[in-house]
PDB file of C-alpha atoms and ligand atoms in Angstrom:
ATOM      1  CA  MET A   1      71.454 145.722 130.765  1.00  0.00           C
ATOM      2  CA  PRO A   2      69.816 145.758 127.332  1.00  0.00           C
ATOM      3  CA  GLN A   3      71.823 146.542 124.198  1.00  0.00           C
ATOM      4  CA  THR A   4      69.373 149.235 123.159  1.00  0.00           C
ATOM      5  CA  ALA A   5      66.851 151.317 125.080  1.00  0.00           C
ATOM      6  CA  LEU A   6      63.707 153.199 124.173  1.00  0.00           C
ATOM      7  CA  VAL A   7      62.164 155.988 126.213  1.00  0.00           C
ATOM      8  CA  ILE A   8      58.793 157.410 125.210  1.00  0.00           C
ATOM      9  CA  LEU A   9      57.945 160.928 126.326  1.00  0.00           C
ATOM     10  CA  ASP A  10      54.425 161.490 127.580  1.00  0.00           C
ATOM     11  CA  ASP A  11      54.737 165.272 127.433  1.00  0.00           C
ATOM     12  CA  PRO A  12      57.357 166.183 124.831  1.00  0.00           C
ATOM     13  CA  VAL A  13      56.313 169.818 124.357  1.00  0.00           C
ATOM     14  CA  ILE A  14      55.928 172.792 126.644  1.00  0.00           C
ATOM     15  CA  ASP A  15      52.308 173.533 125.691  1.00  0.00           C
ATOM     16  CA  SER A  16      50.937 170.170 126.789  1.00  0.00           C
ATOM     17  CA  ARG A  17      52.517 170.108 130.263  1.00  0.00           C
ATOM     18  CA  PHE A  18      50.442 170.320 133.390  1.00  0.00           C
ATOM     19  CA  GLU A  19      51.420 173.170 135.698  1.00  0.00           C
ATOM     20  CA  GLY A  20      53.080 172.130 138.958  1.00  0.00           C
ATOM     21  CA  VAL A  21      53.129 168.381 138.382  1.00  0.00           C
ATOM     22  CA  GLY A  22      56.845 168.214 139.221  1.00  0.00           C
ATOM     23  CA  ALA A  23      56.839 164.881 141.022  1.00  0.00           C
ATOM     24  CA  SER A  24      55.675 162.714 138.140  1.00  0.00           C
ATOM     25  CA  ARG A  25      58.095 161.456 135.530  1.00  0.00           C
ATOM     26  CA  ASP A  26      57.335 162.520 131.976  1.00  0.00           C
ATOM     27  CA  TYR A  27      58.727 159.448 130.276  1.00  0.00           C
ATOM     28  CA  ARG A  28      58.467 155.670 130.328  1.00  0.00           C
ATOM     29  CA  PHE A  29      60.660 152.865 129.085  1.00  0.00           C
ATOM     30  CA  ALA A  30      59.291 150.709 126.265  1.00  0.00           C
ATOM     31  CA  ASP A  31      60.478 147.664 124.366  1.00  0.00           C
ATOM     32  CA  PRO A  32      62.645 148.915 121.462  1.00  0.00           C
ATOM     33  CA  SER A  33      62.108 145.673 119.535  1.00  0.00           C
ATOM     34  CA  ALA A  34      58.303 145.931 119.631  1.00  0.00           C
ATOM     35  CA  ALA A  35      56.088 148.157 117.451  1.00  0.00           C
ATOM     36  CA  GLN A  36      55.407 151.443 119.249  1.00  0.00           C
ATOM     37  CA  VAL A  37      54.399 153.956 116.587  1.00  0.00           C
ATOM     38  CA  ASN A  38      50.862 154.387 115.260  1.00  0.00           C
ATOM     39  CA  VAL A  39      50.521 153.701 111.507  1.00  0.00           C
ATOM     40  CA  LEU A  40      48.776 157.086 111.165  1.00  0.00           C
ATOM     41  CA  ASP A  41      51.643 158.989 112.760  1.00  0.00           C
ATOM     42  CA  PHE A  42      52.652 161.913 110.524  1.00  0.00           C
ATOM     43  CA  GLY A  43      56.286 161.015 111.130  1.00  0.00           C
ATOM     44  CA  VAL A  44      55.661 157.677 109.394  1.00  0.00           C
ATOM     45  CA  THR A  45      53.217 158.731 106.696  1.00  0.00           C
ATOM     46  CA  ARG A  46      54.735 162.119 105.752  1.00  0.00           C
ATOM     47  CA  GLY A  47      58.195 162.279 107.292  1.00  0.00           C
ATOM     48  CA  ASP A  48      56.727 165.263 109.154  1.00  0.00           C
ATOM     49  CA  GLY A  49      58.848 165.709 112.243  1.00  0.00           C
ATOM     50  CA  ILE A  50      62.350 166.376 113.482  1.00  0.00           C
ATOM     51  CA  PHE A  51      65.235 164.453 114.978  1.00  0.00           C
ATOM     52  CA  GLU A  52      68.694 164.669 116.492  1.00  0.00           C
ATOM     53  CA  THR A  53      71.429 162.085 116.906  1.00  0.00           C
ATOM     54  CA  ILE A  54      73.678 162.694 119.907  1.00  0.00           C
ATOM     55  CA  SER A  55      77.008 160.926 120.411  1.00  0.00           C
ATOM     56  CA  VAL A  56      77.757 159.285 123.746  1.00  0.00           C
ATOM     57  CA  GLY A  57      81.478 158.874 124.508  1.00  0.00           C
ATOM     58  CA  ALA A  58      82.362 156.674 127.508  1.00  0.00           C
ATOM     59  CA  GLY A  59      78.861 157.235 128.866  1.00  0.00           C
ATOM     60  CA  ARG A  60      78.883 161.019 128.420  1.00  0.00           C
ATOM     61  CA  LEU A  61      76.406 162.823 126.179  1.00  0.00           C
ATOM     62  CA  GLN A  62      78.375 165.028 123.795  1.00  0.00           C
ATOM     63  CA  ALA A  63      77.291 168.467 122.580  1.00  0.00           C
ATOM     64  CA  LEU A  64      73.931 167.825 124.249  1.00  0.00           C
ATOM     65  CA  GLU A  65      72.955 171.477 124.629  1.00  0.00           C
ATOM     66  CA  PRO A  66      73.778 172.424 120.993  1.00  0.00           C
ATOM     67  CA  HIS A  67      71.760 169.383 119.861  1.00  0.00           C
ATOM     68  CA  LEU A  68      68.807 170.444 122.032  1.00  0.00           C
ATOM     69  CA  ALA A  69      69.048 174.025 120.757  1.00  0.00           C
ATOM     70  CA  ARG A  70      68.986 172.743 117.165  1.00  0.00           C
ATOM     71  CA  PHE A  71      66.045 170.442 118.015  1.00  0.00           C
ATOM     72  CA  ALA A  72      64.127 173.503 119.223  1.00  0.00           C
ATOM     73  CA  ARG A  73      65.156 175.501 116.121  1.00  0.00           C
ATOM     74  CA  SER A  74      64.002 172.687 113.841  1.00  0.00           C
ATOM     75  CA  ALA A  75      60.660 172.538 115.689  1.00  0.00           C
ATOM     76  CA  ALA A  76      60.192 176.283 115.199  1.00  0.00           C
ATOM     77  CA  LEU A  77      61.025 176.045 111.466  1.00  0.00           C
ATOM     78  CA  LEU A  78      58.361 173.316 111.088  1.00  0.00           C
ATOM     79  CA  ASP A  79      55.805 175.241 113.207  1.00  0.00           C
ATOM     80  CA  LEU A  80      55.783 172.367 115.694  1.00  0.00           C
ATOM     81  CA  PRO A  81      55.163 173.146 119.381  1.00  0.00           C
ATOM     82  CA  ALA A  82      58.344 173.978 121.296  1.00  0.00           C
ATOM     83  CA  PRO A  83      59.945 170.829 122.757  1.00  0.00           C
ATOM     84  CA  ASP A  84      60.127 170.786 126.566  1.00  0.00           C
ATOM     85  CA  LEU A  85      63.898 170.637 126.759  1.00  0.00           C
ATOM     86  CA  ASP A  86      63.932 169.665 130.459  1.00  0.00           C
ATOM     87  CA  ALA A  87      61.751 166.651 129.670  1.00  0.00           C
ATOM     88  CA  TRP A  88      63.993 165.760 126.727  1.00  0.00           C
ATOM     89  CA  ARG A  89      67.169 166.128 128.819  1.00  0.00           C
ATOM     90  CA  GLU A  90      65.740 163.635 131.337  1.00  0.00           C
ATOM     91  CA  ALA A  91      64.554 161.188 128.692  1.00  0.00           C
ATOM     92  CA  ILE A  92      67.863 161.318 126.808  1.00  0.00           C
ATOM     93  CA  ALA A  93      69.876 160.732 129.984  1.00  0.00           C
ATOM     94  CA  ALA A  94      67.571 157.856 130.966  1.00  0.00           C
ATOM     95  CA  ALA A  95      67.958 156.181 127.570  1.00  0.00           C
ATOM     96  CA  ALA A  96      71.738 156.650 127.516  1.00  0.00           C
ATOM     97  CA  GLY A  97      72.032 155.288 131.045  1.00  0.00           C
ATOM     98  CA  ALA A  98      69.968 152.180 130.312  1.00  0.00           C
ATOM     99  CA  ILE A  99      72.221 150.545 127.723  1.00  0.00           C
ATOM    100  CA  ASP A 100      75.313 148.416 128.272  1.00  0.00           C
ATOM    101  CA  PRO A 101      78.416 150.531 128.813  1.00  0.00           C
ATOM    102  CA  ALA A 102      80.080 151.017 125.416  1.00  0.00           C
ATOM    103  CA  PRO A 103      83.057 153.157 124.378  1.00  0.00           C
ATOM    104  CA  GLU A 104      80.822 154.845 121.804  1.00  0.00           C
ATOM    105  CA  ALA A 105      77.051 154.990 121.631  1.00  0.00           C
ATOM    106  CA  PHE A 106      74.325 157.369 120.493  1.00  0.00           C
ATOM    107  CA  VAL A 107      70.895 158.608 121.427  1.00  0.00           C
ATOM    108  CA  LYS A 108      68.437 159.492 118.688  1.00  0.00           C
ATOM    109  CA  THR A 109      65.572 161.827 119.568  1.00  0.00           C
ATOM    110  CA  VAL A 110      62.479 161.960 117.373  1.00  0.00           C
ATOM    111  CA  MET A 111      59.502 164.301 117.598  1.00  0.00           C
ATOM    112  CA  THR A 112      56.716 164.008 115.023  1.00  0.00           C
ATOM    113  CA  ARG A 113      53.562 166.010 114.329  1.00  0.00           C
ATOM    114  CA  GLY A 114      51.652 163.162 115.957  1.00  0.00           C
ATOM    115  CA  VAL A 115      48.844 160.870 114.875  1.00  0.00           C
ATOM    116  CA  GLU A 116      46.567 162.087 112.083  1.00  0.00           C
ATOM    117  CA  GLY A 117      43.148 163.044 113.446  1.00  0.00           C
ATOM    118  CA  SER A 118      44.175 162.790 117.095  1.00  0.00           C
ATOM    119  CA  GLY A 119      43.998 166.471 117.957  1.00  0.00           C
ATOM    120  CA  GLY A 120      47.560 167.642 117.559  1.00  0.00           C
ATOM    121  CA  ASP A 121      49.491 165.846 120.315  1.00  0.00           C
ATOM    122  CA  VAL A 122      53.041 165.326 119.092  1.00  0.00           C
ATOM    123  CA  THR A 123      54.866 161.997 119.390  1.00  0.00           C
ATOM    124  CA  GLY A 124      58.310 161.874 120.975  1.00  0.00           C
ATOM    125  CA  TRP A 125      60.898 159.275 121.863  1.00  0.00           C
ATOM    126  CA  ALA A 126      64.586 158.821 122.606  1.00  0.00           C
ATOM    127  CA  TYR A 127      66.367 155.676 121.455  1.00  0.00           C
ATOM    128  CA  ALA A 128      69.840 154.675 122.640  1.00  0.00           C
ATOM    129  CA  SER A 129      72.182 152.130 121.082  1.00  0.00           C
ATOM    130  CA  PRO A 130      75.878 151.306 120.955  1.00  0.00           C
ATOM    131  CA  SER A 131      77.501 152.792 117.835  1.00  0.00           C
ATOM    132  CA  ALA A 132      78.850 150.848 114.879  1.00  0.00           C
ATOM    133  CA  ASP A 133      82.635 150.518 114.650  1.00  0.00           C
ATOM    134  CA  PHE A 134      83.947 153.411 112.534  1.00  0.00           C
ATOM    135  CA  ALA A 135      87.655 152.775 113.174  1.00  0.00           C
ATOM    136  CA  GLU A 136      88.396 151.771 109.579  1.00  0.00           C
ATOM    137  CA  VAL A 137      86.453 154.647 108.035  1.00  0.00           C
ATOM    138  CA  ARG A 138      88.240 157.125 110.303  1.00  0.00           C
ATOM    139  CA  ARG A 139      91.627 155.618 109.416  1.00  0.00           C
ATOM    140  CA  GLU A 140      91.263 154.802 105.706  1.00  0.00           C
ATOM    141  CA  GLY A 141      88.821 157.547 104.747  1.00  0.00           C
ATOM    142  CA  ILE A 142      85.883 157.593 102.364  1.00  0.00           C
ATOM    143  CA  ALA A 143      85.397 158.031  98.628  1.00  0.00           C
ATOM    144  CA  VAL A 144      82.825 160.734  97.863  1.00  0.00           C
ATOM    145  CA  VAL A 145      81.033 161.977  94.782  1.00  0.00           C
ATOM    146  CA  THR A 146      79.762 165.510  94.302  1.00  0.00           C
ATOM    147  CA  LEU A 147      76.022 165.627  93.552  1.00  0.00           C
ATOM    148  CA  ASP A 148      73.895 168.603  92.513  1.00  0.00           C
ATOM    149  CA  ARG A 149      71.236 169.214  95.186  1.00  0.00           C
ATOM    150  CA  GLY A 150      69.191 171.138  92.615  1.00  0.00           C
ATOM    151  CA  TYR A 151      68.722 174.245  94.762  1.00  0.00           C
ATOM    152  CA  ARG A 152      70.569 177.571  94.588  1.00  0.00           C
ATOM    153  CA  HIS A 153      72.884 178.436  97.465  1.00  0.00           C
ATOM    154  CA  ASP A 154      70.481 181.127  98.754  1.00  0.00           C
ATOM    155  CA  ILE A 155      67.270 179.081  99.165  1.00  0.00           C
ATOM    156  CA  ALA A 156      67.236 179.422 102.955  1.00  0.00           C
ATOM    157  CA  LYS A 157      66.602 183.141 102.381  1.00  0.00           C
ATOM    158  CA  THR A 158      64.359 182.958  99.324  1.00  0.00           C
ATOM    159  CA  SER A 159      62.293 179.840 100.148  1.00  0.00           C
ATOM    160  CA  PRO A 160      62.142 179.095 103.898  1.00  0.00           C
ATOM    161  CA  TRP A 161      59.233 176.658 103.297  1.00  0.00           C
ATOM    162  CA  LEU A 162      61.762 174.195 101.852  1.00  0.00           C
ATOM    163  CA  LEU A 163      62.985 173.812 105.477  1.00  0.00           C
ATOM    164  CA  ALA A 164      66.614 173.779 104.395  1.00  0.00           C
ATOM    165  CA  GLY A 165      68.702 173.793 107.556  1.00  0.00           C
ATOM    166  CA  ALA A 166      66.038 172.066 109.688  1.00  0.00           C
ATOM    167  CA  LYS A 167      66.801 168.504 110.787  1.00  0.00           C
ATOM    168  CA  THR A 168      63.577 166.942 109.556  1.00  0.00           C
ATOM    169  CA  LEU A 169      62.585 163.287 109.296  1.00  0.00           C
ATOM    170  CA  SER A 170      62.323 163.667 105.494  1.00  0.00           C
ATOM    171  CA  TYR A 171      65.637 161.947 104.771  1.00  0.00           C
ATOM    172  CA  ALA A 172      64.630 159.841 101.742  1.00  0.00           C
ATOM    173  CA  VAL A 173      66.776 162.126  99.558  1.00  0.00           C
ATOM    174  CA  ASN A 174      69.716 161.845 101.962  1.00  0.00           C
ATOM    175  CA  ARG A 175      69.397 158.049 101.647  1.00  0.00           C
ATOM    176  CA  ALA A 176      68.964 158.135  97.866  1.00  0.00           C
ATOM    177  CA  VAL A 177      72.259 159.982  97.401  1.00  0.00           C
ATOM    178  CA  LEU A 178      74.045 157.157  99.229  1.00  0.00           C
ATOM    179  CA  ARG A 179      72.650 154.681  96.693  1.00  0.00           C
ATOM    180  CA  GLU A 180      73.711 157.014  93.859  1.00  0.00           C
ATOM    181  CA  ALA A 181      77.172 157.303  95.432  1.00  0.00           C
ATOM    182  CA  ALA A 182      77.394 153.495  95.678  1.00  0.00           C
ATOM    183  CA  LYS A 183      76.479 153.167  91.975  1.00  0.00           C
ATOM    184  CA  ARG A 184      79.447 155.444  91.251  1.00  0.00           C
ATOM    185  CA  GLY A 185      81.765 153.406  93.486  1.00  0.00           C
ATOM    186  CA  ALA A 186      81.758 155.834  96.419  1.00  0.00           C
ATOM    187  CA  GLU A 187      80.583 155.728 100.018  1.00  0.00           C
ATOM    188  CA  ASP A 188      79.130 159.194 100.492  1.00  0.00           C
ATOM    189  CA  ALA A 189      78.133 162.322  98.650  1.00  0.00           C
ATOM    190  CA  VAL A 190      78.910 166.009  98.943  1.00  0.00           C
ATOM    191  CA  PHE A 191      75.957 168.161  97.914  1.00  0.00           C
ATOM    192  CA  VAL A 192      76.657 171.095  95.604  1.00  0.00           C
ATOM    193  CA  SER A 193      74.175 173.917  94.971  1.00  0.00           C
ATOM    194  CA  SER A 194      72.725 174.289  91.474  1.00  0.00           C
ATOM    195  CA  ASP A 195      74.873 177.425  91.111  1.00  0.00           C
ATOM    196  CA  GLY A 196      78.087 175.587  91.930  1.00  0.00           C
ATOM    197  CA  TYR A 197      78.834 176.032  95.650  1.00  0.00           C
ATOM    198  CA  LEU A 198      79.845 173.330  98.130  1.00  0.00           C
ATOM    199  CA  LEU A 199      77.153 172.566 100.718  1.00  0.00           C
ATOM    200  CA  GLU A 200      77.336 169.503 103.027  1.00  0.00           C
ATOM    201  CA  GLY A 201      77.429 165.703 103.084  1.00  0.00           C
ATOM    202  CA  SER A 202      74.355 163.463 103.121  1.00  0.00           C
ATOM    203  CA  THR A 203      74.413 163.410 106.943  1.00  0.00           C
ATOM    204  CA  SER A 204      77.503 165.491 107.708  1.00  0.00           C
ATOM    205  CA  ASN A 205      79.276 168.808 107.298  1.00  0.00           C
ATOM    206  CA  LEU A 206      82.250 169.399 105.040  1.00  0.00           C
ATOM    207  CA  ILE A 207      85.514 170.800 106.416  1.00  0.00           C
ATOM    208  CA  LEU A 208      88.504 171.646 104.214  1.00  0.00           C
ATOM    209  CA  ARG A 209      92.049 172.297 105.398  1.00  0.00           C
ATOM    210  CA  VAL A 210      93.735 175.042 103.420  1.00  0.00           C
ATOM    211  CA  GLY A 211      97.175 175.650 104.906  1.00  0.00           C
ATOM    212  CA  ASP A 212      96.609 176.543 108.562  1.00  0.00           C
ATOM    213  CA  ARG A 213      92.906 177.262 108.066  1.00  0.00           C
ATOM    214  CA  LEU A 214      89.916 174.950 108.451  1.00  0.00           C
ATOM    215  CA  VAL A 215      87.151 176.164 106.158  1.00  0.00           C
ATOM    216  CA  THR A 216      83.510 175.036 106.077  1.00  0.00           C
ATOM    217  CA  PRO A 217      80.577 176.249 103.946  1.00  0.00           C
ATOM    218  CA  SER A 218      78.702 179.213 105.460  1.00  0.00           C
ATOM    219  CA  LEU A 219      75.754 178.254 107.616  1.00  0.00           C
ATOM    220  CA  ASP A 220      73.311 180.441 105.643  1.00  0.00           C
ATOM    221  CA  LEU A 221      73.444 178.127 102.601  1.00  0.00           C
ATOM    222  CA  GLY A 222      70.467 176.005 103.640  1.00  0.00           C
ATOM    223  CA  ILE A 223      72.680 173.425 105.357  1.00  0.00           C
ATOM    224  CA  LEU A 224      72.590 172.054 108.868  1.00  0.00           C
ATOM    225  CA  ALA A 225      74.634 173.940 111.476  1.00  0.00           C
ATOM    226  CA  GLY A 226      76.761 171.002 112.656  1.00  0.00           C
ATOM    227  CA  THR A 227      77.537 170.429 116.316  1.00  0.00           C
ATOM    228  CA  THR A 228      80.601 168.362 115.361  1.00  0.00           C
ATOM    229  CA  GLN A 229      81.957 171.006 112.979  1.00  0.00           C
ATOM    230  CA  ASN A 230      81.497 173.626 115.682  1.00  0.00           C
ATOM    231  CA  ASP A 231      83.368 171.544 118.279  1.00  0.00           C
ATOM    232  CA  ILE A 232      86.168 170.820 115.781  1.00  0.00           C
ATOM    233  CA  PHE A 233      86.633 174.556 115.190  1.00  0.00           C
ATOM    234  CA  GLY A 234      86.979 175.024 118.969  1.00  0.00           C
ATOM    235  CA  PHE A 235      89.571 172.246 119.140  1.00  0.00           C
ATOM    236  CA  ALA A 236      91.419 173.541 116.054  1.00  0.00           C
ATOM    237  CA  ALA A 237      91.858 177.005 117.546  1.00  0.00           C
ATOM    238  CA  GLY A 238      93.807 175.400 120.386  1.00  0.00           C
ATOM    239  CA  ILE A 239      96.293 173.801 117.974  1.00  0.00           C
ATOM    240  CA  GLY A 240      96.860 176.878 115.829  1.00  0.00           C
ATOM    241  CA  LEU A 241      94.307 176.267 113.070  1.00  0.00           C
ATOM    242  CA  ARG A 242      91.879 179.079 112.293  1.00  0.00           C
ATOM    243  CA  GLY A 243      88.239 178.132 111.592  1.00  0.00           C
ATOM    244  CA  GLU A 244      86.403 180.003 108.832  1.00  0.00           C
ATOM    245  CA  TYR A 245      82.950 179.976 107.231  1.00  0.00           C
ATOM    246  CA  ALA A 246      82.928 180.789 103.512  1.00  0.00           C
ATOM    247  CA  LEU A 247      81.062 180.559 100.234  1.00  0.00           C
ATOM    248  CA  LEU A 248      83.147 177.870  98.548  1.00  0.00           C
ATOM    249  CA  GLU A 249      83.151 177.128  94.838  1.00  0.00           C
ATOM    250  CA  GLN A 250      83.041 173.426  93.995  1.00  0.00           C
ATOM    251  CA  SER A 251      86.703 173.533  92.885  1.00  0.00           C
ATOM    252  CA  ALA A 252      87.763 174.309  96.487  1.00  0.00           C
ATOM    253  CA  LEU A 253      87.245 170.639  97.373  1.00  0.00           C
ATOM    254  CA  ALA A 254      89.776 169.440  94.794  1.00  0.00           C
ATOM    255  CA  ASP A 255      92.198 172.240  95.731  1.00  0.00           C
ATOM    256  CA  ALA A 256      92.130 171.650  99.517  1.00  0.00           C
ATOM    257  CA  ASP A 257      95.133 170.206 101.367  1.00  0.00           C
ATOM    258  CA  ALA A 258      92.743 167.777 103.114  1.00  0.00           C
ATOM    259  CA  ALA A 259      88.998 167.379 103.594  1.00  0.00           C
ATOM    260  CA  TRP A 260      86.595 165.637 105.975  1.00  0.00           C
ATOM    261  CA  LEU A 261      82.920 164.881 106.347  1.00  0.00           C
ATOM    262  CA  VAL A 262      82.129 165.388 110.012  1.00  0.00           C
ATOM    263  CA  SER A 263      79.097 164.383 112.055  1.00  0.00           C
ATOM    264  CA  SER A 264      77.997 163.017 115.382  1.00  0.00           C
ATOM    265  CA  VAL A 265      78.657 159.277 115.791  1.00  0.00           C
ATOM    266  CA  ARG A 266      80.904 158.749 112.733  1.00  0.00           C
ATOM    267  CA  HIS A 267      82.915 161.845 113.734  1.00  0.00           C
ATOM    268  CA  ALA A 268      85.620 162.945 111.235  1.00  0.00           C
ATOM    269  CA  ALA A 269      85.779 160.785 108.104  1.00  0.00           C
ATOM    270  CA  PRO A 270      88.693 161.902 105.932  1.00  0.00           C
ATOM    271  CA  ILE A 271      87.896 162.168 102.215  1.00  0.00           C
ATOM    272  CA  ARG A 272      90.321 160.011 100.249  1.00  0.00           C
ATOM    273  CA  SER A 273      88.845 160.554  96.778  1.00  0.00           C
ATOM    274  CA  VAL A 274      86.471 162.963  95.061  1.00  0.00           C
ATOM    275  CA  ASP A 275      84.621 161.856  91.912  1.00  0.00           C
ATOM    276  CA  GLY A 276      87.158 159.071  91.418  1.00  0.00           C
ATOM    277  CA  VAL A 277      90.247 161.273  91.885  1.00  0.00           C
ATOM    278  CA  GLU A 278      92.503 160.401  94.863  1.00  0.00           C
ATOM    279  CA  ARG A 279      92.945 163.174  97.428  1.00  0.00           C
ATOM    280  CA  PRO A 280      95.540 163.535 100.204  1.00  0.00           C
ATOM    281  CA  VAL A 281      94.447 162.330 103.659  1.00  0.00           C
ATOM    282  CA  ASP A 282      95.872 164.193 106.657  1.00  0.00           C
ATOM    283  CA  ALA A 283      96.185 161.120 108.893  1.00  0.00           C
ATOM    284  CA  GLU A 284      97.787 162.933 111.817  1.00  0.00           C
ATOM    285  CA  LEU A 285      95.203 165.712 112.026  1.00  0.00           C
ATOM    286  CA  THR A 286      92.361 163.218 111.463  1.00  0.00           C
ATOM    287  CA  ALA A 287      93.557 161.118 114.395  1.00  0.00           C
ATOM    288  CA  ALA A 288      93.914 164.202 116.604  1.00  0.00           C
ATOM    289  CA  ILE A 289      90.410 165.417 115.720  1.00  0.00           C
ATOM    290  CA  ASN A 290      88.821 162.020 116.337  1.00  0.00           C
ATOM    291  CA  THR A 291      90.647 161.525 119.628  1.00  0.00           C
ATOM    292  CA  PHE A 292      89.316 164.913 120.679  1.00  0.00           C
ATOM    293  CA  LEU A 293      85.755 164.154 119.490  1.00  0.00           C
ATOM    294  CA  ILE A 294      85.550 160.718 121.118  1.00  0.00           C
ATOM    295  CA  GLY A 295      86.947 162.103 124.378  1.00  0.00           C
ATOM    296  CA  ARG A 296      84.603 165.091 124.702  1.00  0.00           C
ATOM    297  CA  ARG A 297      83.132 165.283 128.172  1.00  0.00           C
ATOM    298  CA  VAL A 298      80.247 167.592 127.240  1.00  0.00           C
TER     299      VAL A 298
HETATM  300  N1  PLP B 301      74.304 167.881 107.790  1.00  0.00           N
HETATM  301  C1  PLP B 301      73.317 166.963 107.718  1.00  0.00           C
HETATM  302  C2  PLP B 301      72.407 166.961 106.532  1.00  0.00           C
HETATM  303  C3  PLP B 301      73.153 166.026 108.749  1.00  0.00           C
HETATM  304  O1  PLP B 301      72.163 165.114 108.684  1.00  0.00           O
HETATM  305  C4  PLP B 301      74.044 166.042 109.851  1.00  0.00           C
HETATM  306  C5  PLP B 301      73.913 165.077 110.955  1.00  0.00           C
HETATM  307  O2  PLP B 301      73.161 164.144 110.920  1.00  0.00           O
HETATM  308  C6  PLP B 301      75.068 166.989 109.882  1.00  0.00           C
HETATM  309  C7  PLP B 301      75.156 167.903 108.844  1.00  0.00           C
HETATM  310  C8  PLP B 301      76.072 167.015 111.004  1.00  0.00           C
HETATM  311  O3  PLP B 301      75.495 167.458 112.207  1.00  0.00           O
HETATM  312  P1  PLP B 301      76.112 167.047 113.613  1.00  0.00           P
HETATM  313  O4  PLP B 301      77.578 167.293 113.554  1.00  0.00           O
HETATM  314  O5  PLP B 301      75.452 167.966 114.583  1.00  0.00           O
HETATM  315  O6  PLP B 301      75.800 165.609 113.831  1.00  0.00           O
END
């Protein structure tokens, strides 16, 4: 079996599907190491499109339905046609099933606004690969810096055209903050709103432990509603930790008993320092959360 797999969807959206075709498959395998995307694709030239990255643990797609629901929400926020979720489910399963068995893998789904001048057909694919080894990061933790995102905490309400909270392909900023973090001797960044509230990581959500509560920034702050954070809150309830959403001042990060950046694939990365100041790592809870996340069956 190949190490990676690429599935291209012929009909990624509901609008473009033929009625009653049923028997024909809506996807095809392609060579992931060969060029497949048109140079005029809006995803390439403008970052105009959406994506999801779905963890695969021991061959099982994790939080698939929440990822698909967010994919559809992102499409709606960008005024893209609604993705045909049945077609995507099939393509994702095909891609995940085509790679070598690995303890941890991922499938990335991408849907762009399509090729400029081609009449509005969107482009869609699902790419599967084994995951990198995050054992050390999960054990030793990460150093983070806090960086001003430059937007107020309420932009999702005041300025929906900024697409805050949509998982768009425009991730140049999310990459730039990693370079800024590296210049400051850190591995990741925590975004803070221009008016001083904690938001999210560059590709992750922030969770704080405060006593027997797990607290994460409210989802109406123009941040991504994380599938991993949501699953962790479900797990935490079962071990006596209450999950809460709150408007958190920046100082809450330094005051927390422990903190994590959580996301699909990397899962829970404990924060071991903030802006150069060492922070306590809750090794036991981190291990319990990651064992739970890696072992999820749905
Ligand atoms: N926030 C941002 C900006 C992200 O890019 C991601 C994931 O890539 C997340 C949060 C975490 O989302 P999830 O847990 O669903 O992977």
